[in-house]
Amino acid sequence: MPSKIFEILEKEEKRQKETINLIPSENFVSEDVLRALGSVFTNKYAEGKPHHRYYAGNEFVDELEDEVVDLVHRAFNIHKDEYSVNVQPYSGSIANIATYFGVLNVNDEVLSMSLEHGGHLTHGHTASITGKIFEFEHYGVGEDGYINYDQVKEIAKRFQPKLIIAGTSAYPRTLDYKKFKEIADSVNALLMADIAHIAGLIVGGAHPSPFPYADIVTTTTHKTLRGPRSAIIICKKNLADNIDKTVFPGIQGGPHMNAVAATGVALEEALRPEFKDYAQQVVKNAKALAEELKNLGFQLVSGGTDNHLILVDVTPLGLTGQQASDKLEKEGVIVNKNMIPFDTRKAWDPSGIRLGTPAVTTQGMKEKDMTAIAKRIAEILISKS
Ligand code: PLP
């Protein structure tokens, strides 16, 4: 009997080939990453840490996890005597939650960017368990769309957080980790960098590194880093015991070693010289896309981009984010609807769309293609249909 699932899979493969993917948190992984993800490591239970497992038969799983941890140290250019690495979190959300439970007590104060201004749900939004268990206060951007570090400092002084998060899902500008560290030090807070979106840019040298400033770094592996859907926590050695115990047995059971293997393959690829070119090109493409959109009259939050993503206010076109996203999808251009800073609309149908260049850059597109895509977006969104 033909498999219904494989029929659906073929349709999805075709959809991915035939559309233009501008979702900034997505990418196309290599055949090798897919091969590792679909490998026999999927068959194995490996609760525990390397060489300290609750199951037998983990000789090669141990070798694998040691190697992937080593690749993380190499990719981020950090020393194993200073930073501990956990490659087991199932996702970025779990990595963040494990970090909070690893270094905080219930109801402790945390300062992070608000979702509306570009933060993530797990940075203490009220709809997320994180916002229910810890006491969050938020900073945002100024009218110019840039993080206002004086505001961050002022809130930190008043709120006295135990943890400050420098991390974003929808912020088109460079983060200043040194400034975040100075603010964290001034109130004796730990600094956590959630680099989920920009990990690949950091490894490829296209965004400043959070090291040596951050005490903890969390990241997904599937965005600009171009790996499987998984996550990593890197922290100063003294925090590792608590964080590791929170990942397992605190929150998770057996790690997905197939995902860990695929993360390793993605890191091997990210350590090749070509990946530097890729990361630089992602940013060049985003800048080219932003520039042409501006020429065509679009209103961009902060007026442009320094990284892989662009936020567009579509309300001057008489559209909501949902309407713009629907119109584009009909024509094969896939984007995110997204809130913009000071949005008066709700997350389900916000005022903006979020565009990014990681996936189209993997397909080999360059600046001239971005100009063409911007023109196509204008045709679709400005057309009357
Ligand atoms: N942190 C940031 C900054 C993100 O952008 C995301 C996902 O978009 C996450 C965490 C959560 O990752 P996941 O979807 O793997 O749980």
PDB file of N, CA and C and ligand atoms in Angstrom, residues 91-93 96 120 122-123 168-169 194 196-197 220 222-223, ligand 1:
ATOM      1  N   SER A  91      14.919  21.699  21.988  1.00  0.00           N
ATOM      2  CA  SER A  91      14.575  22.898  21.211  1.00  0.00           C
ATOM      3  C   SER A  91      15.050  24.136  21.956  1.00  0.00           C
ATOM      4  N   GLY A  92      14.964  25.263  21.276  1.00  0.00           N
ATOM      5  CA  GLY A  92      15.378  26.523  21.891  1.00  0.00           C
ATOM      6  C   GLY A  92      14.547  26.865  23.112  1.00  0.00           C
ATOM      7  N   SER A  93      13.263  26.562  23.056  1.00  0.00           N
ATOM      8  CA  SER A  93      12.395  26.873  24.203  1.00  0.00           C
ATOM      9  C   SER A  93      12.840  26.082  25.427  1.00  0.00           C
ATOM     10  N   ASN A  96      16.018  27.444  26.929  1.00  0.00           N
ATOM     11  CA  ASN A  96      15.789  28.644  27.747  1.00  0.00           C
ATOM     12  C   ASN A  96      15.164  28.289  29.093  1.00  0.00           C
ATOM     13  N   HIS A 120      11.459  36.947  22.444  1.00  0.00           N
ATOM     14  CA  HIS A 120      10.810  35.663  22.156  1.00  0.00           C
ATOM     15  C   HIS A 120       9.803  35.341  23.252  1.00  0.00           C
ATOM     16  N   THR A 122       9.534  32.789  25.052  1.00  0.00           N
ATOM     17  CA  THR A 122      10.175  32.213  26.245  1.00  0.00           C
ATOM     18  C   THR A 122      11.017  33.236  27.021  1.00  0.00           C
ATOM     19  N   HIS A 123      10.957  34.477  26.588  1.00  0.00           N
ATOM     20  CA  HIS A 123      11.624  35.535  27.359  1.00  0.00           C
ATOM     21  C   HIS A 123      10.612  36.194  28.289  1.00  0.00           C
ATOM     22  N   THR A 168      16.962  38.021  20.765  1.00  0.00           N
ATOM     23  CA  THR A 168      15.847  38.544  19.972  1.00  0.00           C
ATOM     24  C   THR A 168      15.402  37.563  18.902  1.00  0.00           C
ATOM     25  N   SER A 169      14.148  37.741  18.499  1.00  0.00           N
ATOM     26  CA  SER A 169      13.609  36.958  17.374  1.00  0.00           C
ATOM     27  C   SER A 169      13.260  37.853  16.199  1.00  0.00           C
ATOM     28  N   ASP A 194      20.629  34.851  24.126  1.00  0.00           N
ATOM     29  CA  ASP A 194      19.886  33.860  23.335  1.00  0.00           C
ATOM     30  C   ASP A 194      20.155  34.202  21.876  1.00  0.00           C
ATOM     31  N   ALA A 196      19.629  32.386  19.176  1.00  0.00           N
ATOM     32  CA  ALA A 196      18.957  31.444  18.272  1.00  0.00           C
ATOM     33  C   ALA A 196      18.967  31.907  16.809  1.00  0.00           C
ATOM     34  N   HIS A 197      18.615  33.165  16.590  1.00  0.00           N
ATOM     35  CA  HIS A 197      18.511  33.636  15.199  1.00  0.00           C
ATOM     36  C   HIS A 197      19.862  33.840  14.541  1.00  0.00           C
ATOM     37  N   THR A 220      19.212  27.898  19.191  1.00  0.00           N
ATOM     38  CA  THR A 220      18.696  26.804  18.367  1.00  0.00           C
ATOM     39  C   THR A 220      19.777  26.495  17.340  1.00  0.00           C
ATOM     40  N   HIS A 222      18.809  25.385  14.114  1.00  0.00           N
ATOM     41  CA  HIS A 222      18.158  25.214  12.811  1.00  0.00           C
ATOM     42  C   HIS A 222      17.895  26.500  12.044  1.00  0.00           C
ATOM     43  N   LYS A 223      18.423  27.615  12.521  1.00  0.00           N
ATOM     44  CA  LYS A 223      18.132  28.871  11.801  1.00  0.00           C
ATOM     45  C   LYS A 223      19.348  29.216  10.933  1.00  0.00           C
TER      46      LYS A 223
HETATM   47  N1  PLP B   1      14.818  31.840  21.257  1.00  0.00           N
HETATM   48  C1  PLP B   1      14.697  32.637  20.172  1.00  0.00           C
HETATM   49  C2  PLP B   1      15.397  33.965  20.164  1.00  0.00           C
HETATM   50  C3  PLP B   1      13.939  32.208  19.081  1.00  0.00           C
HETATM   51  O1  PLP B   1      13.794  33.000  18.029  1.00  0.00           O
HETATM   52  C4  PLP B   1      13.311  30.935  19.143  1.00  0.00           C
HETATM   53  C5  PLP B   1      12.494  30.422  18.033  1.00  0.00           C
HETATM   54  O2  PLP B   1      12.071  31.066  17.155  1.00  0.00           O
HETATM   55  C6  PLP B   1      13.440  30.177  20.300  1.00  0.00           C
HETATM   56  C7  PLP B   1      14.211  30.654  21.343  1.00  0.00           C
HETATM   57  C8  PLP B   1      12.701  28.870  20.482  1.00  0.00           C
HETATM   58  O3  PLP B   1      13.176  27.861  19.706  1.00  0.00           O
HETATM   59  P1  PLP B   1      12.277  26.561  19.400  1.00  0.00           P
HETATM   60  O4  PLP B   1      11.254  26.974  18.407  1.00  0.00           O
HETATM   61  O5  PLP B   1      13.293  25.572  18.882  1.00  0.00           O
HETATM   62  O6  PLP B   1      11.691  26.122  20.701  1.00  0.00           O
END
